[in-house]
Amino acid sequence: MYNESHCVSRYRAVIYTNAQLIKLIMAQTRFCWTGRRQASTIMNLHMLFDLVGKLVPSIKRFKLKLAPGLVMCYCRVLFCVLFVLITLPRTQPVIQSDAASFAIEIAFSLSQSLLYTSCIMQYQNNFTNPLDRQKASFYQNVLYQGGIGLGAIIGVCIKFLFE
């Protein structure tokens, strides 16, 4: 049976995971400004555009087509590689611009929430059985995180290339 409290706790876990990812990025990134102001700016940008990405699919006229969705999935792999180029810890980062790092963070958080929310909203009515919904959610999460995993593997290879 569909348990709403489980979804809320899973959503909190996703927020916690995103916060940990941002803290990890912030620990290794060499921005021009330092301290809490920088960390709060990154976190606020991430949360703001995550909210925008969750609100856009609720517009009735918005429906994510397959081709733009696939392009956004492929771009997410590219975003992971760009994160590594910004946060190379032992060498000089390839991308040193604060504006580029903020733009990548905005695009990453917007695409993350937009893809996930629109997929759930578009296809949840196709499954009436809760077990089928759970299976579909599992496969969606595997595919959704697979792009980030692939980008992370490519990013690690690039990191070893630059060291």
Short mmCIF file of N, CA and C in Angstrom, two decimals:
data_model
loop_
_atom_site.label_atom_id
_atom_site.label_comp_id
_atom_site.label_asym_id
_atom_site.label_seq_id
_atom_site.Cartn_x
_atom_site.Cartn_y
_atom_site.Cartn_z
N MET A 1 0.84 -1.18 0.00
CA MET A 1 0.00 0.00 0.00
C MET A 1 0.88 1.25 0.00
N TYR A 2 0.40 2.27 -0.63
CA TYR A 2 1.14 3.52 -0.78
C TYR A 2 1.22 4.23 0.56
N ASN A 3 2.41 4.48 1.03
CA ASN A 3 2.62 5.09 2.33
C ASN A 3 3.18 6.50 2.13
N GLU A 4 2.38 7.50 2.47
CA GLU A 4 2.79 8.88 2.23
C GLU A 4 3.94 9.30 3.14
N SER A 5 3.97 8.79 4.37
CA SER A 5 5.06 9.16 5.27
C SER A 5 6.39 8.63 4.76
N HIS A 6 6.36 7.48 4.06
CA HIS A 6 7.58 6.94 3.46
C HIS A 6 8.10 7.90 2.39
N CYS A 7 7.19 8.47 1.59
CA CYS A 7 7.59 9.42 0.54
C CYS A 7 8.18 10.68 1.16
N VAL A 8 7.60 11.15 2.25
CA VAL A 8 8.12 12.35 2.90
C VAL A 8 9.51 12.08 3.44
N SER A 9 9.71 10.93 4.07
CA SER A 9 11.04 10.63 4.60
C SER A 9 12.04 10.42 3.48
N ARG A 10 11.60 9.86 2.35
CA ARG A 10 12.50 9.68 1.21
C ARG A 10 12.85 11.04 0.61
N TYR A 11 11.89 11.97 0.58
CA TYR A 11 12.15 13.31 0.07
C TYR A 11 13.15 14.03 0.98
N ARG A 12 13.01 13.88 2.30
CA ARG A 12 13.97 14.48 3.22
C ARG A 12 15.36 13.88 3.01
N ALA A 13 15.42 12.58 2.72
CA ALA A 13 16.71 11.95 2.46
C ALA A 13 17.35 12.51 1.20
N VAL A 14 16.53 12.79 0.18
CA VAL A 14 17.06 13.38 -1.06
C VAL A 14 17.59 14.77 -0.79
N ILE A 15 16.86 15.57 0.01
CA ILE A 15 17.33 16.92 0.35
C ILE A 15 18.63 16.83 1.13
N TYR A 16 18.71 15.89 2.07
CA TYR A 16 19.93 15.72 2.86
C TYR A 16 21.09 15.32 1.95
N THR A 17 20.84 14.41 1.00
CA THR A 17 21.88 13.97 0.09
C THR A 17 22.35 15.14 -0.78
N ASN A 18 21.42 15.96 -1.27
CA ASN A 18 21.81 17.12 -2.06
C ASN A 18 22.64 18.10 -1.23
N ALA A 19 22.25 18.29 0.02
CA ALA A 19 23.01 19.19 0.88
C ALA A 19 24.43 18.66 1.11
N GLN A 20 24.56 17.36 1.29
CA GLN A 20 25.88 16.77 1.48
C GLN A 20 26.73 16.91 0.22
N LEU A 21 26.10 16.74 -0.96
CA LEU A 21 26.81 16.90 -2.22
C LEU A 21 27.32 18.33 -2.36
N ILE A 22 26.49 19.30 -2.01
CA ILE A 22 26.90 20.70 -2.12
C ILE A 22 28.02 21.00 -1.13
N LYS A 23 27.95 20.45 0.08
CA LYS A 23 29.03 20.66 1.04
C LYS A 23 30.34 20.06 0.53
N LEU A 24 30.26 18.90 -0.11
CA LEU A 24 31.46 18.28 -0.67
C LEU A 24 32.04 19.14 -1.78
N ILE A 25 31.17 19.65 -2.64
CA ILE A 25 31.63 20.52 -3.72
C ILE A 25 32.25 21.79 -3.15
N MET A 26 31.60 22.34 -2.14
CA MET A 26 32.09 23.58 -1.54
C MET A 26 33.44 23.36 -0.86
N ALA A 27 33.66 22.18 -0.31
CA ALA A 27 34.92 21.92 0.37
C ALA A 27 36.09 21.85 -0.61
N GLN A 28 35.81 21.48 -1.86
CA GLN A 28 36.89 21.31 -2.82
C GLN A 28 36.98 22.43 -3.85
N THR A 29 36.03 23.35 -3.84
CA THR A 29 35.98 24.38 -4.87
C THR A 29 36.80 25.60 -4.45
N ARG A 30 37.50 26.18 -5.40
CA ARG A 30 38.27 27.39 -5.14
C ARG A 30 37.54 28.58 -5.77
N PHE A 31 36.61 29.17 -5.03
CA PHE A 31 35.91 30.36 -5.51
C PHE A 31 36.67 31.60 -5.06
N CYS A 32 36.27 32.74 -5.60
CA CYS A 32 36.90 34.01 -5.22
C CYS A 32 36.54 34.38 -3.79
N TRP A 33 35.29 34.17 -3.38
CA TRP A 33 34.93 34.52 -2.02
C TRP A 33 34.86 33.27 -1.18
N THR A 34 35.01 33.45 0.10
CA THR A 34 35.11 32.30 0.99
C THR A 34 34.08 32.40 2.09
N GLY A 35 33.98 31.32 2.84
CA GLY A 35 33.18 31.32 4.05
C GLY A 35 31.72 31.00 3.84
N ARG A 36 30.93 31.43 4.83
CA ARG A 36 29.50 31.09 4.86
C ARG A 36 28.72 31.76 3.75
N ARG A 37 29.14 32.93 3.33
CA ARG A 37 28.41 33.63 2.28
C ARG A 37 28.40 32.81 0.99
N GLN A 38 29.53 32.26 0.66
CA GLN A 38 29.64 31.43 -0.54
C GLN A 38 28.79 30.18 -0.41
N ALA A 39 28.88 29.50 0.72
CA ALA A 39 28.12 28.26 0.91
C ALA A 39 26.62 28.54 0.89
N SER A 40 26.20 29.63 1.52
CA SER A 40 24.76 29.92 1.53
C SER A 40 24.27 30.33 0.15
N THR A 41 25.11 30.99 -0.64
CA THR A 41 24.71 31.35 -2.00
C THR A 41 24.50 30.11 -2.85
N ILE A 42 25.44 29.19 -2.78
CA ILE A 42 25.30 27.94 -3.55
C ILE A 42 24.06 27.18 -3.10
N MET A 43 23.86 27.07 -1.79
CA MET A 43 22.71 26.32 -1.27
C MET A 43 21.40 27.00 -1.65
N ASN A 44 21.35 28.33 -1.55
CA ASN A 44 20.13 29.05 -1.91
C ASN A 44 19.82 28.93 -3.39
N LEU A 45 20.84 29.02 -4.24
CA LEU A 45 20.62 28.84 -5.68
C LEU A 45 20.10 27.44 -5.97
N HIS A 46 20.70 26.46 -5.33
CA HIS A 46 20.27 25.08 -5.56
C HIS A 46 18.82 24.88 -5.14
N MET A 47 18.47 25.34 -3.95
CA MET A 47 17.11 25.15 -3.46
C MET A 47 16.09 25.96 -4.25
N LEU A 48 16.45 27.17 -4.66
CA LEU A 48 15.53 28.00 -5.43
C LEU A 48 15.22 27.37 -6.78
N PHE A 49 16.24 26.93 -7.49
CA PHE A 49 15.99 26.36 -8.81
C PHE A 49 15.46 24.93 -8.72
N ASP A 50 15.70 24.26 -7.61
CA ASP A 50 15.05 22.98 -7.37
C ASP A 50 13.55 23.20 -7.22
N LEU A 51 13.17 24.25 -6.50
CA LEU A 51 11.75 24.59 -6.34
C LEU A 51 11.13 24.98 -7.68
N VAL A 52 11.83 25.79 -8.47
CA VAL A 52 11.32 26.18 -9.79
C VAL A 52 11.11 24.94 -10.66
N GLY A 53 12.07 24.03 -10.62
CA GLY A 53 11.94 22.80 -11.40
C GLY A 53 10.79 21.92 -10.96
N LYS A 54 10.43 21.99 -9.69
CA LYS A 54 9.29 21.21 -9.20
C LYS A 54 7.96 21.91 -9.51
N LEU A 55 7.98 23.24 -9.64
CA LEU A 55 6.75 23.97 -9.92
C LEU A 55 6.38 23.98 -11.40
N VAL A 56 7.36 23.97 -12.28
CA VAL A 56 7.09 24.06 -13.72
C VAL A 56 6.21 22.91 -14.22
N PRO A 57 6.44 21.65 -13.82
CA PRO A 57 5.56 20.58 -14.32
C PRO A 57 4.11 20.69 -13.86
N SER A 58 3.84 21.49 -12.83
CA SER A 58 2.46 21.64 -12.38
C SER A 58 1.65 22.57 -13.29
N ILE A 59 2.30 23.27 -14.20
CA ILE A 59 1.60 24.11 -15.17
C ILE A 59 0.89 23.19 -16.16
N LYS A 60 -0.37 23.44 -16.42
CA LYS A 60 -1.17 22.52 -17.24
C LYS A 60 -0.64 22.41 -18.67
N ARG A 61 -0.13 23.50 -19.22
CA ARG A 61 0.31 23.47 -20.61
C ARG A 61 1.68 22.83 -20.78
N PHE A 62 2.40 22.64 -19.68
CA PHE A 62 3.74 22.06 -19.77
C PHE A 62 3.65 20.55 -19.80
N LYS A 63 4.26 19.95 -20.79
CA LYS A 63 4.38 18.50 -20.85
C LYS A 63 5.73 18.20 -21.47
N LEU A 64 6.56 17.51 -20.74
CA LEU A 64 7.91 17.21 -21.20
C LEU A 64 7.86 16.14 -22.28
N LYS A 65 8.34 16.47 -23.45
CA LYS A 65 8.41 15.50 -24.55
C LYS A 65 9.65 14.63 -24.38
N LEU A 66 9.73 13.57 -25.17
CA LEU A 66 10.81 12.61 -25.02
C LEU A 66 12.17 13.21 -25.42
N ALA A 67 12.23 13.88 -26.56
CA ALA A 67 13.52 14.40 -27.05
C ALA A 67 14.15 15.42 -26.09
N PRO A 68 13.42 16.44 -25.62
CA PRO A 68 14.05 17.35 -24.65
C PRO A 68 14.41 16.67 -23.34
N GLY A 69 13.63 15.68 -22.94
CA GLY A 69 13.96 14.94 -21.72
C GLY A 69 15.26 14.18 -21.86
N LEU A 70 15.47 13.55 -23.02
CA LEU A 70 16.72 12.83 -23.25
C LEU A 70 17.91 13.78 -23.33
N VAL A 71 17.70 14.92 -23.95
CA VAL A 71 18.78 15.92 -24.02
C VAL A 71 19.17 16.37 -22.62
N MET A 72 18.18 16.59 -21.76
CA MET A 72 18.48 16.99 -20.38
C MET A 72 19.20 15.87 -19.63
N CYS A 73 18.83 14.62 -19.90
CA CYS A 73 19.54 13.50 -19.25
C CYS A 73 21.00 13.45 -19.68
N TYR A 74 21.25 13.65 -20.98
CA TYR A 74 22.63 13.65 -21.46
C TYR A 74 23.40 14.85 -20.91
N CYS A 75 22.74 15.98 -20.78
CA CYS A 75 23.40 17.17 -20.22
C CYS A 75 23.78 16.95 -18.77
N ARG A 76 23.01 16.16 -18.05
CA ARG A 76 23.35 15.88 -16.65
C ARG A 76 24.67 15.14 -16.54
N VAL A 77 24.97 14.27 -17.51
CA VAL A 77 26.28 13.61 -17.53
C VAL A 77 27.36 14.67 -17.74
N LEU A 78 27.11 15.60 -18.64
CA LEU A 78 28.07 16.68 -18.89
C LEU A 78 28.25 17.56 -17.66
N PHE A 79 27.18 17.82 -16.91
CA PHE A 79 27.28 18.64 -15.70
C PHE A 79 28.20 17.98 -14.67
N CYS A 80 28.12 16.66 -14.55
CA CYS A 80 29.00 15.96 -13.60
C CYS A 80 30.47 16.13 -14.00
N VAL A 81 30.75 16.06 -15.30
CA VAL A 81 32.11 16.25 -15.77
C VAL A 81 32.56 17.69 -15.51
N LEU A 82 31.68 18.64 -15.73
CA LEU A 82 32.03 20.05 -15.49
C LEU A 82 32.28 20.32 -14.00
N PHE A 83 31.54 19.63 -13.12
CA PHE A 83 31.80 19.77 -11.68
C PHE A 83 33.23 19.37 -11.36
N VAL A 84 33.69 18.28 -11.98
CA VAL A 84 35.06 17.84 -11.72
C VAL A 84 36.06 18.87 -12.24
N LEU A 85 35.79 19.44 -13.40
CA LEU A 85 36.71 20.44 -13.94
C LEU A 85 36.75 21.71 -13.09
N ILE A 86 35.69 21.98 -12.34
CA ILE A 86 35.67 23.14 -11.45
C ILE A 86 36.35 22.82 -10.13
N THR A 87 36.28 21.58 -9.68
CA THR A 87 36.71 21.24 -8.32
C THR A 87 37.92 20.33 -8.28
N LEU A 88 38.82 20.43 -9.23
CA LEU A 88 40.04 19.61 -9.16
C LEU A 88 40.84 20.03 -7.93
N PRO A 89 41.00 19.14 -6.95
CA PRO A 89 41.57 19.57 -5.68
C PRO A 89 43.09 19.77 -5.69
N ARG A 90 43.85 18.98 -6.42
CA ARG A 90 45.31 19.05 -6.32
C ARG A 90 45.94 19.93 -7.39
N THR A 91 45.19 20.26 -8.40
CA THR A 91 45.73 21.09 -9.47
C THR A 91 44.91 22.36 -9.58
N GLN A 92 45.32 23.22 -10.48
CA GLN A 92 44.55 24.43 -10.75
C GLN A 92 43.28 24.02 -11.50
N PRO A 93 42.09 24.46 -11.06
CA PRO A 93 40.86 24.08 -11.77
C PRO A 93 40.87 24.58 -13.21
N VAL A 94 40.32 23.78 -14.10
CA VAL A 94 40.27 24.15 -15.51
C VAL A 94 39.30 25.31 -15.70
N ILE A 95 38.15 25.24 -15.04
CA ILE A 95 37.16 26.32 -15.09
C ILE A 95 37.26 27.09 -13.78
N GLN A 96 37.71 28.34 -13.85
CA GLN A 96 37.93 29.11 -12.63
C GLN A 96 36.88 30.20 -12.41
N SER A 97 35.93 30.33 -13.28
CA SER A 97 34.94 31.39 -13.19
C SER A 97 33.85 31.04 -12.19
N ASP A 98 33.53 31.99 -11.31
CA ASP A 98 32.42 31.80 -10.38
C ASP A 98 31.09 31.76 -11.12
N ALA A 99 30.96 32.59 -12.14
CA ALA A 99 29.71 32.63 -12.90
C ALA A 99 29.44 31.30 -13.58
N ALA A 100 30.47 30.68 -14.12
CA ALA A 100 30.29 29.38 -14.77
C ALA A 100 29.89 28.32 -13.75
N SER A 101 30.50 28.36 -12.58
CA SER A 101 30.14 27.35 -11.57
C SER A 101 28.72 27.55 -11.07
N PHE A 102 28.29 28.81 -10.91
CA PHE A 102 26.91 29.06 -10.50
C PHE A 102 25.94 28.65 -11.60
N ALA A 103 26.28 28.92 -12.85
CA ALA A 103 25.40 28.53 -13.96
C ALA A 103 25.27 27.01 -14.05
N ILE A 104 26.36 26.30 -13.82
CA ILE A 104 26.31 24.84 -13.85
C ILE A 104 25.45 24.32 -12.70
N GLU A 105 25.60 24.93 -11.52
CA GLU A 105 24.78 24.52 -10.37
C GLU A 105 23.30 24.78 -10.63
N ILE A 106 22.98 25.92 -11.23
CA ILE A 106 21.59 26.25 -11.54
C ILE A 106 21.03 25.25 -12.55
N ALA A 107 21.77 24.99 -13.62
CA ALA A 107 21.30 24.06 -14.64
C ALA A 107 21.14 22.65 -14.09
N PHE A 108 22.07 22.24 -13.23
CA PHE A 108 22.01 20.90 -12.66
C PHE A 108 20.79 20.75 -11.75
N SER A 109 20.57 21.69 -10.86
CA SER A 109 19.44 21.57 -9.93
C SER A 109 18.10 21.72 -10.65
N LEU A 110 18.04 22.59 -11.64
CA LEU A 110 16.80 22.77 -12.40
C LEU A 110 16.48 21.52 -13.20
N SER A 111 17.47 20.95 -13.88
CA SER A 111 17.21 19.74 -14.68
C SER A 111 16.87 18.55 -13.79
N GLN A 112 17.50 18.48 -12.63
CA GLN A 112 17.24 17.36 -11.72
C GLN A 112 15.79 17.34 -11.28
N SER A 113 15.31 18.45 -10.77
CA SER A 113 13.94 18.46 -10.26
C SER A 113 12.91 18.47 -11.39
N LEU A 114 13.22 19.12 -12.50
CA LEU A 114 12.30 19.16 -13.63
C LEU A 114 12.08 17.77 -14.21
N LEU A 115 13.16 17.04 -14.44
CA LEU A 115 13.03 15.69 -14.99
C LEU A 115 12.27 14.77 -14.04
N TYR A 116 12.67 14.77 -12.79
CA TYR A 116 12.09 13.84 -11.85
C TYR A 116 10.60 14.12 -11.63
N THR A 117 10.25 15.38 -11.41
CA THR A 117 8.86 15.73 -11.13
C THR A 117 7.98 15.52 -12.34
N SER A 118 8.45 15.91 -13.53
CA SER A 118 7.61 15.75 -14.72
C SER A 118 7.40 14.28 -15.06
N CYS A 119 8.41 13.44 -14.85
CA CYS A 119 8.23 12.00 -15.11
C CYS A 119 7.20 11.41 -14.16
N ILE A 120 7.28 11.77 -12.90
CA ILE A 120 6.32 11.24 -11.94
C ILE A 120 4.91 11.73 -12.26
N MET A 121 4.76 13.01 -12.58
CA MET A 121 3.43 13.56 -12.83
C MET A 121 2.81 13.04 -14.12
N GLN A 122 3.62 12.77 -15.14
CA GLN A 122 3.08 12.33 -16.41
C GLN A 122 2.68 10.87 -16.41
N TYR A 123 3.42 10.04 -15.71
CA TYR A 123 3.22 8.60 -15.86
C TYR A 123 2.61 7.92 -14.65
N GLN A 124 2.32 8.66 -13.58
CA GLN A 124 1.76 8.01 -12.40
C GLN A 124 0.34 7.51 -12.63
N ASN A 125 -0.40 8.13 -13.55
CA ASN A 125 -1.78 7.70 -13.79
C ASN A 125 -1.85 6.41 -14.60
N ASN A 126 -0.75 6.00 -15.22
CA ASN A 126 -0.74 4.77 -16.00
C ASN A 126 -0.74 3.52 -15.12
N PHE A 127 -0.41 3.68 -13.86
CA PHE A 127 -0.32 2.53 -12.96
C PHE A 127 -1.40 2.64 -11.89
N THR A 128 -2.29 1.68 -11.86
CA THR A 128 -3.33 1.68 -10.83
C THR A 128 -2.94 0.83 -9.63
N ASN A 129 -2.15 -0.19 -9.88
CA ASN A 129 -1.70 -1.08 -8.82
C ASN A 129 -0.50 -0.44 -8.09
N PRO A 130 -0.52 -0.36 -6.76
CA PRO A 130 0.61 0.23 -6.04
C PRO A 130 1.93 -0.51 -6.26
N LEU A 131 1.87 -1.83 -6.48
CA LEU A 131 3.09 -2.58 -6.74
C LEU A 131 3.71 -2.16 -8.07
N ASP A 132 2.87 -1.93 -9.08
CA ASP A 132 3.38 -1.46 -10.37
C ASP A 132 3.99 -0.07 -10.24
N ARG A 133 3.38 0.78 -9.44
CA ARG A 133 3.94 2.11 -9.21
C ARG A 133 5.30 2.02 -8.55
N GLN A 134 5.42 1.11 -7.59
CA GLN A 134 6.69 0.97 -6.89
C GLN A 134 7.77 0.45 -7.83
N LYS A 135 7.42 -0.51 -8.70
CA LYS A 135 8.39 -1.02 -9.68
C LYS A 135 8.81 0.08 -10.65
N ALA A 136 7.85 0.85 -11.13
CA ALA A 136 8.16 1.94 -12.06
C ALA A 136 9.04 2.99 -11.39
N SER A 137 8.77 3.28 -10.13
CA SER A 137 9.58 4.24 -9.39
C SER A 137 11.01 3.73 -9.23
N PHE A 138 11.15 2.43 -8.98
CA PHE A 138 12.49 1.85 -8.84
C PHE A 138 13.27 1.98 -10.15
N TYR A 139 12.65 1.61 -11.26
CA TYR A 139 13.35 1.69 -12.55
C TYR A 139 13.67 3.14 -12.91
N GLN A 140 12.76 4.04 -12.58
CA GLN A 140 13.01 5.45 -12.86
C GLN A 140 14.20 5.95 -12.05
N ASN A 141 14.28 5.57 -10.79
CA ASN A 141 15.41 6.00 -9.96
C ASN A 141 16.72 5.42 -10.46
N VAL A 142 16.69 4.16 -10.90
CA VAL A 142 17.92 3.54 -11.43
C VAL A 142 18.40 4.30 -12.66
N LEU A 143 17.49 4.59 -13.59
CA LEU A 143 17.87 5.32 -14.80
C LEU A 143 18.27 6.75 -14.49
N TYR A 144 17.56 7.36 -13.56
CA TYR A 144 17.81 8.75 -13.19
C TYR A 144 19.19 8.92 -12.57
N GLN A 145 19.56 8.02 -11.68
CA GLN A 145 20.86 8.10 -11.03
C GLN A 145 21.98 7.53 -11.90
N GLY A 146 21.61 6.74 -12.91
CA GLY A 146 22.62 6.17 -13.80
C GLY A 146 23.39 7.24 -14.55
N GLY A 147 22.71 8.30 -14.96
CA GLY A 147 23.39 9.40 -15.65
C GLY A 147 24.40 10.08 -14.75
N ILE A 148 24.03 10.27 -13.50
CA ILE A 148 24.97 10.89 -12.55
C ILE A 148 26.15 9.95 -12.31
N GLY A 149 25.88 8.66 -12.22
CA GLY A 149 26.97 7.69 -12.04
C GLY A 149 27.93 7.68 -13.21
N LEU A 150 27.38 7.70 -14.42
CA LEU A 150 28.22 7.73 -15.62
C LEU A 150 29.05 9.00 -15.66
N GLY A 151 28.43 10.12 -15.34
CA GLY A 151 29.18 11.38 -15.30
C GLY A 151 30.27 11.36 -14.24
N ALA A 152 29.99 10.73 -13.10
CA ALA A 152 31.00 10.64 -12.04
C ALA A 152 32.18 9.79 -12.48
N ILE A 153 31.91 8.69 -13.18
CA ILE A 153 32.99 7.83 -13.68
C ILE A 153 33.85 8.60 -14.68
N ILE A 154 33.21 9.30 -15.61
CA ILE A 154 33.96 10.10 -16.59
C ILE A 154 34.75 11.19 -15.87
N GLY A 155 34.13 11.80 -14.86
CA GLY A 155 34.81 12.85 -14.10
C GLY A 155 36.03 12.34 -13.37
N VAL A 156 35.95 11.15 -12.79
CA VAL A 156 37.11 10.57 -12.10
C VAL A 156 38.22 10.29 -13.11
N CYS A 157 37.86 9.80 -14.29
CA CYS A 157 38.87 9.56 -15.33
C CYS A 157 39.55 10.87 -15.74
N ILE A 158 38.78 11.94 -15.87
CA ILE A 158 39.36 13.24 -16.21
C ILE A 158 40.26 13.73 -15.07
N LYS A 159 39.84 13.49 -13.84
CA LYS A 159 40.64 13.91 -12.70
C LYS A 159 42.00 13.22 -12.71
N PHE A 160 42.01 11.91 -12.98
CA PHE A 160 43.28 11.20 -13.06
C PHE A 160 44.12 11.66 -14.24
N LEU A 161 43.47 12.09 -15.29
CA LEU A 161 44.17 12.59 -16.46
C LEU A 161 44.91 13.89 -16.14
N PHE A 162 44.30 14.76 -15.33
CA PHE A 162 44.91 16.04 -15.01
C PHE A 162 45.92 15.95 -13.87
N GLU A 163 45.92 14.88 -13.11
CA GLU A 163 46.86 14.78 -11.97
C GLU A 163 48.17 14.19 -12.36
#
